[in-house]
C-alpha cells in the first residue's frame, strides 16, 4: 500500500522511465532523474506527496502538460508530482467562471468544452499545451492582444503549499500566491491543483488573413507591418512566420498570418481592411482571407509543432523597429536548419500598464525561434544555433517570455527588477526550506539578468 490513490514509482522500479519522460513533449529528454514520480489522482495525493517529500527531505518538482521546452519538471533527486491524471473542468454560466485542473490542455480540451457553453478563453496557440505551465508563465493565447495575458483572467487558484496544506488564493485571501501565480512560471512556490478562469463570450466571427511572400520581401514586409502595428485594432493579431510548412523541400517562405476574433463578418472586414491594402500585394505568392475557428488555427499550429521531434527554443522581446531588426532576421530566417524549424515576429505593441502581477516584461514585438530536428546527434548544433541567433537579437531586446526559454542554454531577464525582488520575498516566506525546485539555470549564471543591450532606434509602442 502506497497510501496514494494514484501511483508512486521510485527510481529503479518498473514503469519509472515512462513516468519520468513519457509525457514530455520535447523528444530531447534531459538526463535528469527524479527520485520518484507521483502520478497524482486527486488533491489528496498532491498533499500527501508534498508531505512525503518533507518527511524524506526531497525537493518537489511539478508537471502539468509536459510542454516546457527545457523539461523543467525533470529535476535530479526530486519528487516529481505529475498532475496528468487530474483532468476536471467545470463551467458556471451565471458567472462565466470555468475551473480546470492544470494538466487540462488549452486547445484540445478547454476550447471545445467552453465552446459548447458559448464561452472562450485565451488558451495557447498550440492545442496540446497544458494550462498549468502556460498560465504560470503569463499565457500568450488567441485574442491575447485584446484580452491581455491569459494569467490576467485567473481569478483564483487552489494551491498545496510547502507545509502540505491546501489553500485557496484569490483577491481577498493568500493574495501573494495569486500575485506570484500570474507570471512566476517554474519559480512558483507551491503546487496549483485548480485554476479559476474568467471566460469571455465566444466571438462569432473569427477571420484569418494570410499573405505568403518569398524571403526576399522580408525588409519591405516588416517595415510595412511594423509601421501599421500601433494603429491595428487590438483584435487583430499579426504574426510573420518564416517557415517551410507550405513548401517543405524549398527555402523558407514568409507567412504574414493575421487573425481577428470579431462579433460579425462586417467587423472583421473593417478591422482587417488595413491588411487588404498591402503595398506588396503584387509580389505575394499567395493570399487567402476567410472564416476560421480556434480549432482550425490550433490544428495549423499543431502541424507546425509536430510530435516526436527534438526541439530548442529561445526568444526576445524588443522595441526595435522593423528596419533595424530586418538584417538580423534575414540572417536567422535564411538559415532555418531543418524542414520543420521556424521563427516568428509577433506584433504585440502593448498599449497599457500591466496590472499588479509578477509578469512584467513585454515589448513592441516578440521574436521566437524554434529548431526542430529528428536526430540526437544534432542536439548540440541546433541548440547552439537557436541561442547564437537569439543572443544577437537580445542585444536589441528587453528580456524574454519564460514560455520559450531554456536558461541552461541562455538566460535573460523575465521579470522587472521590482517584481523579481518581490517574488523572492514571497518565496522566502512561503517556502523557507526551498521545498519547490524553482528556476533551472546554468551553474554560475545570474537569474533575471540580461546581456548588455545596444541602443536602438525604436520607441514603443
Ligand atoms: C508545442 C508548444 C507550443 C507552445 N505554444 C505556446 C503558446 O502559444 N503560448 C504560450 O504562452 N506558450 C506556448 N508554449 C510554451 C508553454 O506555455 C510552456 O512550455 C508551458 O510551460 C507549458 O505548460 P505545461 O503545463 O504543458 O508544461 P510543464 O512542463 O508541465 O510545466 C512547466 C513547469 O511549470 C511549472 N508548473 C506547471 N504546472 C504547475 C502547477 N500546477 N503547479 C506549480 N507549478 C507548475 C513547473 O515548474 C513545471 O515544471 C508552447 C510550448 C510548446 C511545447
PDB file of N, CA and C and ligand atoms in Angstrom, residues 25 61-69 71-75 83 102 123-126 128-141 149 185-188 190-193 195 301 305 311 401 403-404 438, ligand 1:
ATOM      1  N   UNK A  25       6.773  16.655 -23.949  1.00  0.00           N
ATOM      2  CA  UNK A  25       6.519  16.905 -25.382  1.00  0.00           C
ATOM      3  C   UNK A  25       7.797  16.843 -26.206  1.00  0.00           C
ATOM      4  N   UNK A  61       9.216  18.758  -7.682  1.00  0.00           N
ATOM      5  CA  UNK A  61       9.004  19.388  -8.985  1.00  0.00           C
ATOM      6  C   UNK A  61       7.607  19.005  -9.457  1.00  0.00           C
ATOM      7  N   UNK A  62       7.112  19.749 -10.456  1.00  0.00           N
ATOM      8  CA  UNK A  62       5.711  19.579 -10.866  1.00  0.00           C
ATOM      9  C   UNK A  62       5.645  19.454 -12.379  1.00  0.00           C
ATOM     10  N   UNK A  63       4.707  18.632 -12.845  1.00  0.00           N
ATOM     11  CA  UNK A  63       4.409  18.563 -14.283  1.00  0.00           C
ATOM     12  C   UNK A  63       2.897  18.643 -14.461  1.00  0.00           C
ATOM     13  N   UNK A  64       2.491  19.535 -15.390  1.00  0.00           N
ATOM     14  CA  UNK A  64       1.064  19.586 -15.749  1.00  0.00           C
ATOM     15  C   UNK A  64       0.892  18.995 -17.139  1.00  0.00           C
ATOM     16  N   UNK A  65       1.199  19.807 -18.180  1.00  0.00           N
ATOM     17  CA  UNK A  65       1.040  19.313 -19.544  1.00  0.00           C
ATOM     18  C   UNK A  65       2.312  18.743 -20.149  1.00  0.00           C
ATOM     19  N   UNK A  66       3.460  18.961 -19.505  1.00  0.00           N
ATOM     20  CA  UNK A  66       4.720  18.401 -20.003  1.00  0.00           C
ATOM     21  C   UNK A  66       5.292  19.134 -21.208  1.00  0.00           C
ATOM     22  N   UNK A  67       4.862  20.391 -21.449  1.00  0.00           N
ATOM     23  CA  UNK A  67       5.292  21.095 -22.658  1.00  0.00           C
ATOM     24  C   UNK A  67       6.447  22.066 -22.457  1.00  0.00           C
ATOM     25  N   UNK A  68       6.974  22.171 -21.263  1.00  0.00           N
ATOM     26  CA  UNK A  68       8.157  23.022 -21.109  1.00  0.00           C
ATOM     27  C   UNK A  68       9.235  22.512 -22.071  1.00  0.00           C
ATOM     28  N   UNK A  69       9.763  23.411 -22.914  1.00  0.00           N
ATOM     29  CA  UNK A  69      10.793  23.003 -23.883  1.00  0.00           C
ATOM     30  C   UNK A  69      11.980  22.386 -23.163  1.00  0.00           C
ATOM     31  N   UNK A  71      11.959  20.880 -20.315  1.00  0.00           N
ATOM     32  CA  UNK A  71      11.537  19.816 -19.392  1.00  0.00           C
ATOM     33  C   UNK A  71      11.859  20.184 -17.941  1.00  0.00           C
ATOM     34  N   UNK A  72      11.339  21.330 -17.521  1.00  0.00           N
ATOM     35  CA  UNK A  72      11.617  21.795 -16.168  1.00  0.00           C
ATOM     36  C   UNK A  72      11.134  20.841 -15.083  1.00  0.00           C
ATOM     37  N   UNK A  73      10.183  19.989 -15.439  1.00  0.00           N
ATOM     38  CA  UNK A  73       9.660  19.068 -14.420  1.00  0.00           C
ATOM     39  C   UNK A  73      10.702  18.023 -14.023  1.00  0.00           C
ATOM     40  N   UNK A  74      11.703  17.819 -14.865  1.00  0.00           N
ATOM     41  CA  UNK A  74      12.723  16.805 -14.564  1.00  0.00           C
ATOM     42  C   UNK A  74      13.838  17.408 -13.736  1.00  0.00           C
ATOM     43  N   UNK A  75      13.917  17.022 -12.480  1.00  0.00           N
ATOM     44  CA  UNK A  75      14.960  17.545 -11.597  1.00  0.00           C
ATOM     45  C   UNK A  75      15.566  16.385 -10.814  1.00  0.00           C
ATOM     46  N   UNK A  83       0.635  15.775 -12.609  1.00  0.00           N
ATOM     47  CA  UNK A  83      -0.804  16.000 -12.427  1.00  0.00           C
ATOM     48  C   UNK A  83      -1.634  15.491 -13.607  1.00  0.00           C
ATOM     49  N   UNK A 102      -4.707  21.705 -13.751  1.00  0.00           N
ATOM     50  CA  UNK A 102      -3.646  22.294 -14.579  1.00  0.00           C
ATOM     51  C   UNK A 102      -3.179  21.455 -15.764  1.00  0.00           C
ATOM     52  N   UNK A 123      -6.515  30.431 -24.631  1.00  0.00           N
ATOM     53  CA  UNK A 123      -5.600  29.293 -24.446  1.00  0.00           C
ATOM     54  C   UNK A 123      -4.420  29.414 -25.394  1.00  0.00           C
ATOM     55  N   UNK A 124      -3.458  28.545 -25.276  1.00  0.00           N
ATOM     56  CA  UNK A 124      -2.234  28.616 -26.079  1.00  0.00           C
ATOM     57  C   UNK A 124      -2.519  28.427 -27.562  1.00  0.00           C
ATOM     58  N   UNK A 125      -1.597  28.936 -28.387  1.00  0.00           N
ATOM     59  CA  UNK A 125      -1.767  28.778 -29.829  1.00  0.00           C
ATOM     60  C   UNK A 125      -1.655  27.326 -30.239  1.00  0.00           C
ATOM     61  N   UNK A 126      -0.846  26.588 -29.526  1.00  0.00           N
ATOM     62  CA  UNK A 126      -0.681  25.175 -29.853  1.00  0.00           C
ATOM     63  C   UNK A 126      -1.636  24.377 -28.965  1.00  0.00           C
ATOM     64  N   UNK A 128      -2.025  21.381 -27.624  1.00  0.00           N
ATOM     65  CA  UNK A 128      -1.775  20.397 -26.569  1.00  0.00           C
ATOM     66  C   UNK A 128      -1.053  20.978 -25.352  1.00  0.00           C
ATOM     67  N   UNK A 129      -0.769  22.278 -25.359  1.00  0.00           N
ATOM     68  CA  UNK A 129      -0.065  22.891 -24.220  1.00  0.00           C
ATOM     69  C   UNK A 129      -0.922  22.776 -22.956  1.00  0.00           C
ATOM     70  N   UNK A 130      -0.284  22.389 -21.852  1.00  0.00           N
ATOM     71  CA  UNK A 130      -1.007  22.285 -20.587  1.00  0.00           C
ATOM     72  C   UNK A 130      -1.261  23.667 -19.998  1.00  0.00           C
ATOM     73  N   UNK A 131      -2.408  23.825 -19.367  1.00  0.00           N
ATOM     74  CA  UNK A 131      -2.737  25.147 -18.824  1.00  0.00           C
ATOM     75  C   UNK A 131      -1.862  25.506 -17.628  1.00  0.00           C
ATOM     76  N   UNK A 132      -1.328  24.515 -16.921  1.00  0.00           N
ATOM     77  CA  UNK A 132      -0.546  24.801 -15.713  1.00  0.00           C
ATOM     78  C   UNK A 132       0.651  25.687 -15.991  1.00  0.00           C
ATOM     79  N   UNK A 133       1.580  25.182 -16.803  1.00  0.00           N
ATOM     80  CA  UNK A 133       2.777  25.962 -17.120  1.00  0.00           C
ATOM     81  C   UNK A 133       2.443  27.206 -17.918  1.00  0.00           C
ATOM     82  N   UNK A 134       1.502  27.083 -18.827  1.00  0.00           N
ATOM     83  CA  UNK A 134       1.087  28.197 -19.696  1.00  0.00           C
ATOM     84  C   UNK A 134       0.610  29.390 -18.846  1.00  0.00           C
ATOM     85  N   UNK A 135      -0.300  29.144 -17.922  1.00  0.00           N
ATOM     86  CA  UNK A 135      -0.846  30.255 -17.122  1.00  0.00           C
ATOM     87  C   UNK A 135       0.198  30.809 -16.153  1.00  0.00           C
ATOM     88  N   UNK A 136       1.022  29.936 -15.596  1.00  0.00           N
ATOM     89  CA  UNK A 136       2.039  30.417 -14.658  1.00  0.00           C
ATOM     90  C   UNK A 136       3.043  31.342 -15.337  1.00  0.00           C
ATOM     91  N   UNK A 137       3.272  31.133 -16.628  1.00  0.00           N
ATOM     92  CA  UNK A 137       4.275  31.944 -17.338  1.00  0.00           C
ATOM     93  C   UNK A 137       3.700  33.232 -17.900  1.00  0.00           C
ATOM     94  N   UNK A 138       2.392  33.367 -17.901  1.00  0.00           N
ATOM     95  CA  UNK A 138       1.732  34.534 -18.478  1.00  0.00           C
ATOM     96  C   UNK A 138       0.613  34.099 -19.397  1.00  0.00           C
ATOM     97  N   UNK A 139       0.974  33.296 -20.402  1.00  0.00           N
ATOM     98  CA  UNK A 139      -0.043  32.745 -21.294  1.00  0.00           C
ATOM     99  C   UNK A 139      -0.349  33.644 -22.471  1.00  0.00           C
ATOM    100  N   UNK A 140       0.302  33.351 -23.603  1.00  0.00           N
ATOM    101  CA  UNK A 140       0.097  34.120 -24.821  1.00  0.00           C
ATOM    102  C   UNK A 140      -0.827  33.275 -25.694  1.00  0.00           C
ATOM    103  N   UNK A 141      -2.098  33.653 -25.754  1.00  0.00           N
ATOM    104  CA  UNK A 141      -3.067  32.802 -26.451  1.00  0.00           C
ATOM    105  C   UNK A 141      -3.883  33.561 -27.473  1.00  0.00           C
ATOM    106  N   UNK A 149      -2.767  39.089 -21.196  1.00  0.00           N
ATOM    107  CA  UNK A 149      -2.171  37.808 -20.851  1.00  0.00           C
ATOM    108  C   UNK A 149      -3.220  36.908 -20.217  1.00  0.00           C
ATOM    109  N   UNK A 185       6.046  31.464 -13.352  1.00  0.00           N
ATOM    110  CA  UNK A 185       6.467  30.283 -14.107  1.00  0.00           C
ATOM    111  C   UNK A 185       6.985  29.200 -13.181  1.00  0.00           C
ATOM    112  N   UNK A 186       8.128  28.573 -13.536  1.00  0.00           N
ATOM    113  CA  UNK A 186       8.643  27.477 -12.720  1.00  0.00           C
ATOM    114  C   UNK A 186       9.192  27.938 -11.375  1.00  0.00           C
ATOM    115  N   UNK A 187       9.145  29.234 -11.112  1.00  0.00           N
ATOM    116  CA  UNK A 187       9.565  29.743  -9.803  1.00  0.00           C
ATOM    117  C   UNK A 187       8.408  29.811  -8.821  1.00  0.00           C
ATOM    118  N   UNK A 188       7.254  29.243  -9.184  1.00  0.00           N
ATOM    119  CA  UNK A 188       6.125  29.292  -8.260  1.00  0.00           C
ATOM    120  C   UNK A 188       6.381  28.370  -7.066  1.00  0.00           C
ATOM    121  N   UNK A 190       4.646  26.395  -4.889  1.00  0.00           N
ATOM    122  CA  UNK A 190       3.563  25.526  -4.456  1.00  0.00           C
ATOM    123  C   UNK A 190       3.133  24.669  -5.633  1.00  0.00           C
ATOM    124  N   UNK A 191       2.135  23.801  -5.384  1.00  0.00           N
ATOM    125  CA  UNK A 191       1.553  23.017  -6.482  1.00  0.00           C
ATOM    126  C   UNK A 191       0.123  23.506  -6.677  1.00  0.00           C
ATOM    127  N   UNK A 192      -0.149  24.090  -7.820  1.00  0.00           N
ATOM    128  CA  UNK A 192      -1.522  24.529  -8.105  1.00  0.00           C
ATOM    129  C   UNK A 192      -2.316  23.310  -8.555  1.00  0.00           C
ATOM    130  N   UNK A 193      -3.445  23.096  -7.911  1.00  0.00           N
ATOM    131  CA  UNK A 193      -4.272  21.937  -8.279  1.00  0.00           C
ATOM    132  C   UNK A 193      -5.509  22.349  -9.069  1.00  0.00           C
ATOM    133  N   UNK A 195      -7.227  25.978 -11.294  1.00  0.00           N
ATOM    134  CA  UNK A 195      -7.318  27.385 -11.689  1.00  0.00           C
ATOM    135  C   UNK A 195      -8.784  27.760 -11.851  1.00  0.00           C
ATOM    136  N   UNK A 301      -1.288  25.112 -35.965  1.00  0.00           N
ATOM    137  CA  UNK A 301      -0.144  25.232 -35.044  1.00  0.00           C
ATOM    138  C   UNK A 301       0.406  23.868 -34.678  1.00  0.00           C
ATOM    139  N   UNK A 305       4.232  22.328 -35.136  1.00  0.00           N
ATOM    140  CA  UNK A 305       4.977  21.788 -33.975  1.00  0.00           C
ATOM    141  C   UNK A 305       4.739  20.283 -33.876  1.00  0.00           C
ATOM    142  N   UNK A 311      13.431  19.539 -29.937  1.00  0.00           N
ATOM    143  CA  UNK A 311      13.201  20.978 -30.044  1.00  0.00           C
ATOM    144  C   UNK A 311      14.208  21.772 -29.222  1.00  0.00           C
ATOM    145  N   UNK A 401      10.136  35.945 -22.742  1.00  0.00           N
ATOM    146  CA  UNK A 401       8.913  35.316 -22.234  1.00  0.00           C
ATOM    147  C   UNK A 401       9.314  33.917 -21.770  1.00  0.00           C
ATOM    148  N   UNK A 403       7.950  31.212 -21.435  1.00  0.00           N
ATOM    149  CA  UNK A 403       7.405  30.068 -22.167  1.00  0.00           C
ATOM    150  C   UNK A 403       8.306  29.563 -23.270  1.00  0.00           C
ATOM    151  N   UNK A 404       9.200  30.396 -23.802  1.00  0.00           N
ATOM    152  CA  UNK A 404      10.073  29.972 -24.894  1.00  0.00           C
ATOM    153  C   UNK A 404      11.537  30.101 -24.493  1.00  0.00           C
ATOM    154  N   UNK A 438      12.015  25.480  -8.213  1.00  0.00           N
ATOM    155  CA  UNK A 438      12.264  26.808  -8.770  1.00  0.00           C
ATOM    156  C   UNK A 438      13.013  26.741 -10.109  1.00  0.00           C
TER     157      UNK A 438
HETATM  158  C1  LIG B   1       4.372  22.968 -28.979  1.00  0.00           C
HETATM  159  C2  LIG B   1       4.332  24.101 -27.987  1.00  0.00           C
HETATM  160  C3  LIG B   1       3.597  25.223 -28.266  1.00  0.00           C
HETATM  161  C4  LIG B   1       3.538  26.283 -27.354  1.00  0.00           C
HETATM  162  N1  LIG B   1       2.737  27.357 -27.626  1.00  0.00           N
HETATM  163  C5  LIG B   1       2.595  28.334 -26.706  1.00  0.00           C
HETATM  164  C6  LIG B   1       1.694  29.423 -26.897  1.00  0.00           C
HETATM  165  O1  LIG B   1       1.012  29.503 -27.912  1.00  0.00           O
HETATM  166  N2  LIG B   1       1.613  30.378 -25.956  1.00  0.00           N
HETATM  167  C7  LIG B   1       2.336  30.310 -24.804  1.00  0.00           C
HETATM  168  O2  LIG B   1       2.194  31.185 -23.959  1.00  0.00           O
HETATM  169  N3  LIG B   1       3.192  29.306 -24.580  1.00  0.00           N
HETATM  170  C8  LIG B   1       3.338  28.313 -25.501  1.00  0.00           C
HETATM  171  N4  LIG B   1       4.214  27.285 -25.267  1.00  0.00           N
HETATM  172  C9  LIG B   1       5.026  27.322 -24.053  1.00  0.00           C
HETATM  173  C10 LIG B   1       4.251  26.690 -22.924  1.00  0.00           C
HETATM  174  O3  LIG B   1       3.276  27.579 -22.437  1.00  0.00           O
HETATM  175  C11 LIG B   1       5.191  26.376 -21.773  1.00  0.00           C
HETATM  176  O4  LIG B   1       6.116  25.424 -22.232  1.00  0.00           O
HETATM  177  C12 LIG B   1       4.469  25.830 -20.559  1.00  0.00           C
HETATM  178  O5  LIG B   1       5.398  25.556 -19.553  1.00  0.00           O
HETATM  179  C13 LIG B   1       3.725  24.574 -20.848  1.00  0.00           C
HETATM  180  O6  LIG B   1       2.941  24.233 -19.766  1.00  0.00           O
HETATM  181  P1  LIG B   1       2.788  22.696 -19.359  1.00  0.00           P
HETATM  182  O7  LIG B   1       1.932  22.615 -18.168  1.00  0.00           O
HETATM  183  O8  LIG B   1       2.386  21.916 -20.573  1.00  0.00           O
HETATM  184  O9  LIG B   1       4.304  22.348 -19.050  1.00  0.00           O
HETATM  185  P2  LIG B   1       5.016  21.529 -17.873  1.00  0.00           P
HETATM  186  O10 LIG B   1       6.305  21.102 -18.477  1.00  0.00           O
HETATM  187  O11 LIG B   1       4.122  20.503 -17.313  1.00  0.00           O
HETATM  188  O12 LIG B   1       5.244  22.638 -16.774  1.00  0.00           O
HETATM  189  C14 LIG B   1       6.316  23.532 -16.836  1.00  0.00           C
HETATM  190  C15 LIG B   1       6.702  23.951 -15.441  1.00  0.00           C
HETATM  191  O13 LIG B   1       5.731  24.868 -14.928  1.00  0.00           O
HETATM  192  C16 LIG B   1       5.554  24.644 -13.541  1.00  0.00           C
HETATM  193  N5  LIG B   1       4.211  24.137 -13.293  1.00  0.00           N
HETATM  194  C17 LIG B   1       3.383  23.589 -14.201  1.00  0.00           C
HETATM  195  N6  LIG B   1       2.218  23.269 -13.631  1.00  0.00           N
HETATM  196  C18 LIG B   1       2.310  23.616 -12.344  1.00  0.00           C
HETATM  197  C19 LIG B   1       1.410  23.539 -11.253  1.00  0.00           C
HETATM  198  N7  LIG B   1       0.203  23.014 -11.385  1.00  0.00           N
HETATM  199  N8  LIG B   1       1.820  23.995 -10.047  1.00  0.00           N
HETATM  200  C20 LIG B   1       3.052  24.529  -9.906  1.00  0.00           C
HETATM  201  N9  LIG B   1       3.940  24.623 -10.903  1.00  0.00           N
HETATM  202  C21 LIG B   1       3.582  24.165 -12.116  1.00  0.00           C
HETATM  203  C22 LIG B   1       6.573  23.607 -13.134  1.00  0.00           C
HETATM  204  O14 LIG B   1       7.774  24.262 -12.764  1.00  0.00           O
HETATM  205  C23 LIG B   1       6.748  22.839 -14.424  1.00  0.00           C
HETATM  206  O15 LIG B   1       7.935  22.102 -14.468  1.00  0.00           O
HETATM  207  C24 LIG B   1       4.283  26.212 -26.151  1.00  0.00           C
HETATM  208  C25 LIG B   1       5.051  25.073 -25.892  1.00  0.00           C
HETATM  209  C26 LIG B   1       5.063  24.017 -26.787  1.00  0.00           C
HETATM  210  C27 LIG B   1       5.874  22.789 -26.483  1.00  0.00           C
END
